[in-house]
Coordinates of C-alpha atoms and ligand atoms in Angstrom, one line a residue:
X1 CA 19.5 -7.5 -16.0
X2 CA 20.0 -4.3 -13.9
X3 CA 23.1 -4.1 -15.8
X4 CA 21.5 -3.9 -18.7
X5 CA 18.6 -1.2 -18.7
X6 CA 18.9 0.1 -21.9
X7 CA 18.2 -2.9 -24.0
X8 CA 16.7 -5.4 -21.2
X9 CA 12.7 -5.9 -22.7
X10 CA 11.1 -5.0 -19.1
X11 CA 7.8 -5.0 -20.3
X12 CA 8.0 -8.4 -22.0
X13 CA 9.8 -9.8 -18.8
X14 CA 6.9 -8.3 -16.7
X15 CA 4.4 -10.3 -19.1
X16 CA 6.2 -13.5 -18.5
X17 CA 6.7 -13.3 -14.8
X18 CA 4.9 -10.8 -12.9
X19 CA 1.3 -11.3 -11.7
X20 CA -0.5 -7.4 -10.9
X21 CA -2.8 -6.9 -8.3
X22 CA -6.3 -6.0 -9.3
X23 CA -5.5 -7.0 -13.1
X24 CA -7.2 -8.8 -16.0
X25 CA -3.5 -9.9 -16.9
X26 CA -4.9 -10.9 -21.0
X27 CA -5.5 -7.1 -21.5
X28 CA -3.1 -5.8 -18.8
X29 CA -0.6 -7.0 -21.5
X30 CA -2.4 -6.3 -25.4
X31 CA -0.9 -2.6 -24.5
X32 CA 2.7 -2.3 -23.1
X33 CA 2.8 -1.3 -19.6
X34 CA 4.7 2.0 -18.7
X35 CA 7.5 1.6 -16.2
X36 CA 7.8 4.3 -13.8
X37 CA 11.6 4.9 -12.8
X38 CA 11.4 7.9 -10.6
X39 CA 9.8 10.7 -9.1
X40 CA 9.9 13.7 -7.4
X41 CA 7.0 16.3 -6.2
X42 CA 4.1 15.5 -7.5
X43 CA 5.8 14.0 -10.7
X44 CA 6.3 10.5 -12.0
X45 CA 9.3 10.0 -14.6
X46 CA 8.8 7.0 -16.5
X47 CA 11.1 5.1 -18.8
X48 CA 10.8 7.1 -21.8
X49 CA 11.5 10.0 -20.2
X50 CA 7.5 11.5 -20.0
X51 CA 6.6 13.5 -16.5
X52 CA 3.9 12.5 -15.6
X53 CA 1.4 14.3 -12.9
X54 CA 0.2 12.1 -10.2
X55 CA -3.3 12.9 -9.6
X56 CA -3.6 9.9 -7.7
X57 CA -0.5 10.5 -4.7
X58 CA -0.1 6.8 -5.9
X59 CA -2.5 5.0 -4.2
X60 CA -3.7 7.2 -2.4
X61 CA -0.8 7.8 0.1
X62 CA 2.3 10.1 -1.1
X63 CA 0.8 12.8 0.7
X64 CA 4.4 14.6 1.5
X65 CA 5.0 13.7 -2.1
X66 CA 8.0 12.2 -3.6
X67 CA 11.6 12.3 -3.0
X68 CA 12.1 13.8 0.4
X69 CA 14.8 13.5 1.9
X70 CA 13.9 13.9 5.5
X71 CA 12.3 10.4 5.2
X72 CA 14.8 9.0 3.5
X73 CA 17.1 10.1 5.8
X74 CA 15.2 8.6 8.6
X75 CA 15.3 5.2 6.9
X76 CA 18.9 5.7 6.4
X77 CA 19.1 6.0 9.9
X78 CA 17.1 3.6 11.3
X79 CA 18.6 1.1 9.3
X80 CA 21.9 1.8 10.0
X81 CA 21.4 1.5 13.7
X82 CA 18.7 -1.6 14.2
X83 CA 17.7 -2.4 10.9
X84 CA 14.4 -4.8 12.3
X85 CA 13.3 -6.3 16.0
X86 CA 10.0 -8.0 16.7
X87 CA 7.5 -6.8 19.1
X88 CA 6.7 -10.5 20.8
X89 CA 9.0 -11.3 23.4
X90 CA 8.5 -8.6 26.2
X91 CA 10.5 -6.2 23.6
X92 CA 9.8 -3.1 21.9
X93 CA 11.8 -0.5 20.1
X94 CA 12.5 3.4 20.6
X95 CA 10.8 4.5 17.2
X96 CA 7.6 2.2 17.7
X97 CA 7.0 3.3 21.6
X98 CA 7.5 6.9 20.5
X99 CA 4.8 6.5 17.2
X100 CA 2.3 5.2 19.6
X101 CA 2.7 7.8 21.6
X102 CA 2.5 10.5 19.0
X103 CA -0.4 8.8 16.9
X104 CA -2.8 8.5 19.8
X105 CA -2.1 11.8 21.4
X106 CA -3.2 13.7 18.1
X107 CA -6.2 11.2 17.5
X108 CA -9.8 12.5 18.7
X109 CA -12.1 10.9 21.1
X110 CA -10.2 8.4 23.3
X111 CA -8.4 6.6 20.8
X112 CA -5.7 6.0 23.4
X113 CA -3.7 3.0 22.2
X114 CA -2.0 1.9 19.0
X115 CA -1.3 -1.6 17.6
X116 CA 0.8 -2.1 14.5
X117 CA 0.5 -4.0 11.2
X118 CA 2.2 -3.8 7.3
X119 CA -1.4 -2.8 5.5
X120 CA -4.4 -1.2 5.7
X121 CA -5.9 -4.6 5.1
X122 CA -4.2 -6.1 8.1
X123 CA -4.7 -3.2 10.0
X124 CA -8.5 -3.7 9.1
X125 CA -8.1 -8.0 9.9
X126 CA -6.6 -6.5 13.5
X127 CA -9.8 -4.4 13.8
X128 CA -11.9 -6.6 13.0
X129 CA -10.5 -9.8 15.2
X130 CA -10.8 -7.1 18.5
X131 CA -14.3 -6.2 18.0
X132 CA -15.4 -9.7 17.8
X133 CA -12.5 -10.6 20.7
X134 CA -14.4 -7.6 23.0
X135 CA -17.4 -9.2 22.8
X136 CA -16.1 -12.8 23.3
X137 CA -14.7 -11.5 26.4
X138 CA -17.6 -10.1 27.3
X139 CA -19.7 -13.2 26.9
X140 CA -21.0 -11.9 24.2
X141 CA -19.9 -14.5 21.4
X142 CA -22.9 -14.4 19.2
X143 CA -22.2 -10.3 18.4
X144 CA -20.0 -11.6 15.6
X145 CA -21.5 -9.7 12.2
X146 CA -19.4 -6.9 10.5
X147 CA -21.6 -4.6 8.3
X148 CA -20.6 -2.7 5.6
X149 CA -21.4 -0.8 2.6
X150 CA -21.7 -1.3 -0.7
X151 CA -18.8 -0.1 -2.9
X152 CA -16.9 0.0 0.4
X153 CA -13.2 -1.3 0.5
X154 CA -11.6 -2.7 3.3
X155 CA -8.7 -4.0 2.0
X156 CA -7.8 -7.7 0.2
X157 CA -7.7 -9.9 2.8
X158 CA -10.6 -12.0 2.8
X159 CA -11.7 -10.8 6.3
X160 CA -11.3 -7.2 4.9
X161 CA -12.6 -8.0 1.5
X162 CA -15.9 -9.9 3.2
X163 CA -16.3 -6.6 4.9
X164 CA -15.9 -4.3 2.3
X165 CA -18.7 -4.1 -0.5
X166 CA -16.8 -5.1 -3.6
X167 CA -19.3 -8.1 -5.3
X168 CA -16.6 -9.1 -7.5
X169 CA -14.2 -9.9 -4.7
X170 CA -16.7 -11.5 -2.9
X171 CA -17.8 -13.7 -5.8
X172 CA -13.3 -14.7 -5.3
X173 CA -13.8 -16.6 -2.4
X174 CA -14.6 -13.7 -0.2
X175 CA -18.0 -14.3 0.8
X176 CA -18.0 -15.1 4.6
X177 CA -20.5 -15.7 6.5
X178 CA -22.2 -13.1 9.3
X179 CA -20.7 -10.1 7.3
X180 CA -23.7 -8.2 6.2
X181 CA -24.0 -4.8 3.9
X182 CA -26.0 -1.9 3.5
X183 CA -26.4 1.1 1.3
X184 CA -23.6 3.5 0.7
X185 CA -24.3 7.8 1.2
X186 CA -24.2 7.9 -2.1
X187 CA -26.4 10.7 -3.2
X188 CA -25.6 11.5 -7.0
X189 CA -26.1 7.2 -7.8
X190 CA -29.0 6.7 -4.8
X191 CA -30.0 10.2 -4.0
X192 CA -33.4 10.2 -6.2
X193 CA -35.5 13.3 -6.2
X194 CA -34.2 13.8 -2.1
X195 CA -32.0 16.7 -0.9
X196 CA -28.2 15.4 -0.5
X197 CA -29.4 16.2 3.5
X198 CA -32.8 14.0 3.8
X199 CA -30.9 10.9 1.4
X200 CA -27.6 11.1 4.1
X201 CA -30.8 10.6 6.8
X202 CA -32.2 7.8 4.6
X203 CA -29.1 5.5 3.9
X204 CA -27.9 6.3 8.0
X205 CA -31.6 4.5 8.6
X206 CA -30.8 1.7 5.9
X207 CA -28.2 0.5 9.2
X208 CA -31.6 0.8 12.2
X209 CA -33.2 -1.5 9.6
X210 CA -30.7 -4.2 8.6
X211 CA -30.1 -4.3 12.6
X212 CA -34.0 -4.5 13.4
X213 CA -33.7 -7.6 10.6
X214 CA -30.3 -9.4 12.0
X215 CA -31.1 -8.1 15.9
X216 CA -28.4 -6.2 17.8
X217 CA -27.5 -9.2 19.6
X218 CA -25.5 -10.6 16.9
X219 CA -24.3 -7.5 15.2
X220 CA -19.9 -6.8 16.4
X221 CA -19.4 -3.6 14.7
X222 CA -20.2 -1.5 11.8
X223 CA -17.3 -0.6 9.4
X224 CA -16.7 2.7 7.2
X225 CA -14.5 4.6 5.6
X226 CA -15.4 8.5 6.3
X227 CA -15.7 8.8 2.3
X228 CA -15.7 5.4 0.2
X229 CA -12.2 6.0 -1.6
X230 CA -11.9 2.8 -3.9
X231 CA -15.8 2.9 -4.0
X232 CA -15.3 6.1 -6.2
X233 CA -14.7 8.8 -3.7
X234 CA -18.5 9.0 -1.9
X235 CA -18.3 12.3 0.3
X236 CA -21.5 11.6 2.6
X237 CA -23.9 14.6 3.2
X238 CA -23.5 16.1 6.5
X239 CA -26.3 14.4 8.2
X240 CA -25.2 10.7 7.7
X241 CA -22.3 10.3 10.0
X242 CA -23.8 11.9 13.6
X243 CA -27.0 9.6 12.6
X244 CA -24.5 6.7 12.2
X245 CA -22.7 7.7 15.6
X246 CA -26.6 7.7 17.0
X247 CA -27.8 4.0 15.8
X248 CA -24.6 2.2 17.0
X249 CA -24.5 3.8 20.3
X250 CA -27.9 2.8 20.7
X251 CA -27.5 -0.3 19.4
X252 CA -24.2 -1.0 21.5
X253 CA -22.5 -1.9 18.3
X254 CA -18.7 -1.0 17.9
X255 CA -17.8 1.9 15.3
X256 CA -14.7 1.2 12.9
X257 CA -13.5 4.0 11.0
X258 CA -11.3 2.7 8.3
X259 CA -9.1 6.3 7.6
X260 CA -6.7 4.2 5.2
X261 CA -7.6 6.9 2.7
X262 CA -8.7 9.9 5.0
X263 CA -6.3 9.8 7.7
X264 CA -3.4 12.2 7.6
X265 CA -5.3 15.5 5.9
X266 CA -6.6 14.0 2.7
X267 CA -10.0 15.7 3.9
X268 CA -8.6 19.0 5.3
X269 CA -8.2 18.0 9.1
X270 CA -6.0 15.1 10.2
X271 CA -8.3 12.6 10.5
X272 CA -11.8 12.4 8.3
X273 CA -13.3 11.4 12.0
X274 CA -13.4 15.0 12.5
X275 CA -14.0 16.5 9.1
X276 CA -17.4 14.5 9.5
X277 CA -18.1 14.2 13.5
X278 CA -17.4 10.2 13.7
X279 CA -16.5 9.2 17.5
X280 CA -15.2 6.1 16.6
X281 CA -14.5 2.9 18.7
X282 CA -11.6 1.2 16.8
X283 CA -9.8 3.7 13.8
X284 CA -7.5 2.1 11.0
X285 CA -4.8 3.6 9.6
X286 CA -2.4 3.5 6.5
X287 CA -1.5 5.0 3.1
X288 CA -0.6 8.7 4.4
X289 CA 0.8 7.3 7.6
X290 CA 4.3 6.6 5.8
X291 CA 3.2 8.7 2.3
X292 CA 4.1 5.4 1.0
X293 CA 7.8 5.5 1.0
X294 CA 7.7 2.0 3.7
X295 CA 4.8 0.0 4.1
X296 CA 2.9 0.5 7.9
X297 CA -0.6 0.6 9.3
X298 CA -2.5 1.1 12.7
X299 CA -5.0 0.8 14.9
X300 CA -6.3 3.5 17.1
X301 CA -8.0 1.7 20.0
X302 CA -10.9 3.5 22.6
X303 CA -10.8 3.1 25.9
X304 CA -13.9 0.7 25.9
X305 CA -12.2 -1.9 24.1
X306 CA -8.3 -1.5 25.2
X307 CA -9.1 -1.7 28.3
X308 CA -11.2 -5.1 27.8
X309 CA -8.1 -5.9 25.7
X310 CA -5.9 -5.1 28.5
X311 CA -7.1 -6.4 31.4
X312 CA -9.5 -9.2 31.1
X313 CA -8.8 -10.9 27.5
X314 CA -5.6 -12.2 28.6
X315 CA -3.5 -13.1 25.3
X316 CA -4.3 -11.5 21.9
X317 CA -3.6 -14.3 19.8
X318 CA -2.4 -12.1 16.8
X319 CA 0.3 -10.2 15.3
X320 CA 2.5 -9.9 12.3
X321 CA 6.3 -10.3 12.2
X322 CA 6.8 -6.7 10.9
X323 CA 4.2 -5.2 13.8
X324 CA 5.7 -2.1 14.9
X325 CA 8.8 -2.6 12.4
X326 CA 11.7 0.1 13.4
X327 CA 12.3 1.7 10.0
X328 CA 8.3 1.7 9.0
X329 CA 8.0 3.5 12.6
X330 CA 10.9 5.8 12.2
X331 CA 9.5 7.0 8.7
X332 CA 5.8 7.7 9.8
X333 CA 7.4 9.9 12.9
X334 CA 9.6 12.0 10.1
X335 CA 6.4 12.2 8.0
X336 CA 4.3 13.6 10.8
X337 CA 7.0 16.2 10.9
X338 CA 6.4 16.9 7.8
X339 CA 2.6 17.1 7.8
X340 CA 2.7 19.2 11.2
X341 CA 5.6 21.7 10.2
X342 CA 4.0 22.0 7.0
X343 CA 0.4 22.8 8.0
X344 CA -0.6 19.8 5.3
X345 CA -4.1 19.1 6.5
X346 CA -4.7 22.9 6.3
X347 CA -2.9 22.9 3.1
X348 CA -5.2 20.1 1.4
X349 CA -8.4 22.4 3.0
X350 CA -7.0 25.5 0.7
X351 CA -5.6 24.2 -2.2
X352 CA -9.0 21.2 -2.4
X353 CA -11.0 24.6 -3.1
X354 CA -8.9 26.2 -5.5
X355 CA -8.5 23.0 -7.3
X356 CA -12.5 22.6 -7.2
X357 CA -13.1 26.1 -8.5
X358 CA -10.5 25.8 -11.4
X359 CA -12.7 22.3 -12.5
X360 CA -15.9 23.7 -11.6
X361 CA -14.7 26.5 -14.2
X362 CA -13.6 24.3 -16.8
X363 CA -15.6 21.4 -16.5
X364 CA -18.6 22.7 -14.7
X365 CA -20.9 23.1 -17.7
X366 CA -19.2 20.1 -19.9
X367 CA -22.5 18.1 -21.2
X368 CA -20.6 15.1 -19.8
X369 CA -20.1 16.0 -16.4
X370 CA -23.2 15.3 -14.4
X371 CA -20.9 16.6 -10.8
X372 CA -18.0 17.5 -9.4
X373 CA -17.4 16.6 -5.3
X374 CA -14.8 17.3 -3.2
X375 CA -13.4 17.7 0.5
X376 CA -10.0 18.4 0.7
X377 CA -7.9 17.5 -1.9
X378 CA -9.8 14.0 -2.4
X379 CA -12.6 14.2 -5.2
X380 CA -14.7 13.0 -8.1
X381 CA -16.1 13.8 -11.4
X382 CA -18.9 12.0 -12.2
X383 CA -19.4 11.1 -15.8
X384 CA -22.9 10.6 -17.1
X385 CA -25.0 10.1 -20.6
X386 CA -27.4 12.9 -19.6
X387 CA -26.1 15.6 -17.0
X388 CA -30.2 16.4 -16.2
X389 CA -31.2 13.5 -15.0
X390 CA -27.8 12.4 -13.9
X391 CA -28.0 9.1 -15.6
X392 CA -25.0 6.5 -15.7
X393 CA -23.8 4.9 -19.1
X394 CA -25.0 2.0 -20.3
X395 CA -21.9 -0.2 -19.9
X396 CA -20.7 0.9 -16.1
X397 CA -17.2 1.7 -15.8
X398 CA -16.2 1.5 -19.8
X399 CA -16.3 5.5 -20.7
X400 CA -14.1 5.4 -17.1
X401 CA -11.7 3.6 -18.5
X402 CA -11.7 5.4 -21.6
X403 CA -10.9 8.4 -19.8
X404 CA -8.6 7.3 -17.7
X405 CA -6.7 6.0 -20.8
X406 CA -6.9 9.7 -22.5
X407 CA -5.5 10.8 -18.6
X408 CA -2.8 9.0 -19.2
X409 CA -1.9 10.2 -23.2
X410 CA -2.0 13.2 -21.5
X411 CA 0.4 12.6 -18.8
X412 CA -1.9 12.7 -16.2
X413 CA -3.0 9.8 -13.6
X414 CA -6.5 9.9 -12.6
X415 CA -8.6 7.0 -11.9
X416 CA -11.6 5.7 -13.1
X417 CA -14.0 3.9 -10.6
X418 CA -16.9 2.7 -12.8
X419 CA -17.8 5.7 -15.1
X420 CA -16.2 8.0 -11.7
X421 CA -13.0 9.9 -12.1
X422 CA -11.3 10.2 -8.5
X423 CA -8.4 12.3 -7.5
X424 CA -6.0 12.8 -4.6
X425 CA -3.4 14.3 -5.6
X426 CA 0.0 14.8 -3.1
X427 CA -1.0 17.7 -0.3
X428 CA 1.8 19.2 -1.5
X429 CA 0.7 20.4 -5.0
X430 CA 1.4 24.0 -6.0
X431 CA -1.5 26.1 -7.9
X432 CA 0.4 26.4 -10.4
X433 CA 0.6 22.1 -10.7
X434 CA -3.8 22.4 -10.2
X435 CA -3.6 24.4 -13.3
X436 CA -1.6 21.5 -15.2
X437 CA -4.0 19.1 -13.7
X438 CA -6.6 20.6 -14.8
X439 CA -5.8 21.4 -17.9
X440 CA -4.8 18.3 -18.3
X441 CA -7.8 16.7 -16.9
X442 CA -10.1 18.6 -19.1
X443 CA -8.1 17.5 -22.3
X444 CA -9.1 13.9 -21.9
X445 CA -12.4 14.3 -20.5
X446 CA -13.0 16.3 -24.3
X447 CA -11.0 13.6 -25.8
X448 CA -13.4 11.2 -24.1
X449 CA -16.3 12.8 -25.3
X450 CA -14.9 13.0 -28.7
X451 CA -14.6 9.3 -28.5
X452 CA -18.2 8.7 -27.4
X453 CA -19.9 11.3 -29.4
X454 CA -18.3 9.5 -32.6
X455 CA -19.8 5.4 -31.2
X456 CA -22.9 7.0 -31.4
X457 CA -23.0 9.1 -34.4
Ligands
PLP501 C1 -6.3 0.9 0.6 C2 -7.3 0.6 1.6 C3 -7.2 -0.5 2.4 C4 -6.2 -1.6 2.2 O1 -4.9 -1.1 2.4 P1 -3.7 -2.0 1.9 O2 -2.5 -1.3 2.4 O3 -3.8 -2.0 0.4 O4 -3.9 -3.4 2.4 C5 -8.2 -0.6 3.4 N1 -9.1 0.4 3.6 C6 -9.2 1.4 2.9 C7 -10.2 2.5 3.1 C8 -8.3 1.6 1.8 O5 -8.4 2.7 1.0

């Protein structure tokens, strides 16, 4: 069928055969679905020839952007010299010992040692089985609950789904028990009549009391991404994450920052640990680690719990096949190059304001835009029925996907979480690309309201 692109029906083929991630496959299909056959910058090509912005950096993780070829290259080479060996059998490899190296000498606090996985969701499973394995070895077996957030997201396995907030994966067979929740910093949706300052204060105490109700003794760790990506980008006030720091210290519970989305300069500094003062016990990483061109994740590991790890757990009993994989390795190094030589976390500190002050100037005042947020070049636009009282639409999450619909007519890929549009766009974008982002943007958000203005009327 390769042979045969022109005339080859991909998107019927794709309907018969292919299941999608995160899909309700009987509406997935009512529309076709666009096939995207290339890319370079911070473009998509699809199969009709449109170019189509990436607001999104994918999923999240093209943060280099597309089509460079000093990644490439490095694959090239890797490949051509030892294509894959494991990391089991008192072996490693050149490009794995060097990336451990590298990751945990530019990672804050003592975050000294680095173990490898294909995903952010395994990287979070990997977390997640050392916190509980530090207690166990410490004789410690009954501190075995993860808490999380709401509207957090930890990834699809069903460890990492339990963990994150997401009901509707839970209600999948992803409910486990002694994983516990509690309220996300979410000021615009929670915030009330508080200051974004005293509500960060507030949902930090939510943790003190949903420990005083399960008791430190059985509480692991506490899990959280820096700013709830999948959740619809929730950029904490400043006081939430030193208060966080505070209560599991106090508590001896182990902090896991899950940087899937925030590692790598998405926030304007490497790692979102120090855009917002966490001092983390176990870090995960992904997404930007590779930009995406190879799968790969990590975790960072403290002292405290590698060297528990080290020398009194005896065997680990876990690993993936692909832990530490050559080519995956080899790519993340050249992509670090990149980020370094380039200044990228820098880069995404800059161009995240001038992309917020060209939407704060064309969407600022739009009746349907109850706020704009952003850190970095990661960010959301909140869309509400009445800006004043910053109230949500009555059917969550269905003027999103209107919008993201009109995002997409328009060339553009944004995406909606509930009634939220998020963005995080390549590090790499020009000003001149902001201005066709947001021009773009604000096309379908007026289109949007066109559409809901006429329901009503
Ligand atoms: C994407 C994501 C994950 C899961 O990563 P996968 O590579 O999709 O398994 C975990 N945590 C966070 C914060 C993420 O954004």
């Amino acid at each position: 069928m390769l042979d045969d692109i022109a005339t080859f029906d991909w998107q019927a083929a794709d309907a018969a055969y292919h299941l999608h991630p995160f899909s309700d496959h009987k509406t997935l299909h009512q529309e076709k679905i666009r096939i995207i056959t290339g890319a370079d910058g911070v473009f998509l090509t699809d199969d009709r020839g449109n170019r189509i912005l990436d607001g999104m950096a994918g999923l999240w993780c093209v943060a280099v952007g597309y089509g460079r070829r000093e990644l490439i290259d490095a694959a090239t080479r890797q490949m051509q010299s030892l294509p894959f060996y494991n990391t089991f059998f008192k072996t490693a490899t050149r490009p794995v010992i060097a990336l451990a190296e590298r990751l945990t000498a530019m990672a804050p606090g003592d975050l000294n040692h680095a173990f490898f996985a294909c995903s952010g969701s395994e990287a979070v499973d990997t977390a997640l089985r050392m916190a509980r394995t530090y207690w166990i070895t410490k004789g410690k077996p009954e501190k075995r609950v993860i808490v999380g957030r709401e509207y957090g997201y930890h990834g699809s396995t069903t460890l990492g789904a339990a963990a994150g907030g997401m009901v509707d994966m839970h209600r999948q067979g992803a409910r486990l028990p002694d994983f516990d929740h509690v309220m996300p910093p979410y000021w615009y949706g929670y915030g009330g009549q508080m200051s974004p300052e005293e509500f960060g204060l507030y949902a930090a105490k939510q943790l003190e009391t949903k420990i005083k109700e399960i008791g430190a003794d059985n509480i692991a760790a506490f899990i959280g991404e820096p700013i709830q990506g999948a959740g619809g980008v929730l950029i904490p006030p400043e006081t939430y994450w030193p208060e966080i720091n505070r209560i599991c210290r106090e508590n001896d519970i182990l902090l896991i920052a899950d940087e899937v989305i925030c590692g790598f300069g998405r926030t304007g500094r490497m790692f979102g640990a120090e855009t917002f003062g966490i001092t983390p016990d176990l870090m995960t990483l992904a997404k930007g680690i590779t930009s995406g061109y190879i799968p790969l994740s990590a975790v960072l590991v403290g002292d405290r719990v590698a060297d528990v790890l080290i020398n009194e757990t005896g065997e680990f009993y876990h690993g993936f096949t692909y832990s530490g994989h050559p080519v995956a390795c080899a790519v993340a190094l050249a992509n670090l190059d990149i980020l370094e030589n380039e200044k990228l976390p820098e880069r995404a500190a800059r161009m995240g304001d001038v992309l917020r002050a060209k939407l704060d100037a064309a969407l600022g005042d739009h009746p349907m835009v109850g706020e704009i947020r952003h850190i970095g070049l990661i960010g959301a636009i909140e869309l509400t029925s009445d800006k004043r009282t910053r109230r949500f639409f009555e059917k969550r999450g269905r003027v999103g996907t209107i919008c993201r619909d009109h995002c997409f007519a328009n060339n553009l890929v944004m995406r909606a979480v509930r009634d939220t549009m998020v963005f995080s766009p390549p590090l790499t974008i020009s000003e001149a690309e902001i201005d066709e982002m947001v021009a773009r943007a604000t096309r379908a958000i007026e289109a949007t309201y066109d559409a809901v203005r006429a329901e009503m009327a």
